[in-house]
């Protein structure tokens, strides 16, 4: 199946800049719960904490989740840095990932005595935006969403021509790439998105999300048209009279953003969760 350009995506964005932190020290511990592969970042406080489930995209593993933990936890919000493929004990490729895995992450947080399970958010970038949107549409316990360079639909996995995501053993409707491997990646995604019937079948049910949405897109995205898809999501939610706040910030960069935009993007993600959870 298709291969993504080897950008560092959000991981680079999160660890490449510094931001004045609040006065929260934090501890990181490995999660031992069912088959979850995750680290929990807990700010030190005597109050119950809001929490963000954080994961990456094409890069897989724990790196992006951990980077989010180091970024957000100093501001008084716990972070569950989650891997959903490319770690021991879980899928090695982004293929046929069960959404039940992400739901178990929410279930775990409900068991933790220091977490306020009424204040759970999710952040995902690139391919991870698909999982973030799906999780938020499927489980009302998610109360706040951040996605970077997002998709409005689900896509096939990385190595097999089937949906990247499943639920209750069934494929979640998804699109495959158009054209052939000789075409530019952005063109393969864009042409696939021109098939309105397929898009309508694979479009996320954004109106089911139980909280505010913050999208960050790239106007010169060379992987997929994240800017236009974000605009489409805005219009969709307006037409559905979505009751929660929707913010869309865009930057004149490629899919992985840039060092110049990183400080503002990082601060905006932190501020979103601090103000909405």
GROMACS .gro file of N, CA, C and O in nm, residues 34-35 65 150 189 203 213 250:
model
   32
   34UNK      N    1  -0.413  -0.417   3.038
   34UNK     CA    2  -0.448  -0.498   2.921
   34UNK      C    3  -0.333  -0.494   2.820
   34UNK      O    4  -0.218  -0.513   2.856
   35UNK      N    5  -0.363  -0.466   2.693
   35UNK     CA    6  -0.254  -0.466   2.594
   35UNK      C    7  -0.210  -0.326   2.554
   35UNK      O    8  -0.144  -0.309   2.451
   65UNK      N    9   0.356   1.061   2.132
   65UNK     CA   10   0.282   1.064   2.257
   65UNK      C   11   0.368   1.112   2.371
   65UNK      O   12   0.326   1.194   2.455
  150UNK      N   13  -0.508   1.738   0.941
  150UNK     CA   14  -0.604   1.629   0.952
  150UNK      C   15  -0.664   1.584   0.819
  150UNK      O   16  -0.659   1.652   0.718
  189UNK      N   17  -0.399   1.145  -0.334
  189UNK     CA   18  -0.502   1.173  -0.234
  189UNK      C   19  -0.612   1.262  -0.293
  189UNK      O   20  -0.731   1.237  -0.274
  203UNK      N   21  -1.668   0.953   0.524
  203UNK     CA   22  -1.661   1.078   0.600
  203UNK      C   23  -1.692   1.053   0.748
  203UNK      O   24  -1.786   0.981   0.781
  213UNK      N   25  -1.346   2.150   1.894
  213UNK     CA   26  -1.250   2.094   1.799
  213UNK      C   27  -1.152   2.203   1.757
  213UNK      O   28  -1.191   2.313   1.720
  250UNK      N   29  -0.444   2.779   1.010
  250UNK     CA   30  -0.364   2.724   0.900
  250UNK      C   31  -0.233   2.800   0.887
  250UNK      O   32  -0.223   2.917   0.926
   0.00000   0.00000   0.00000
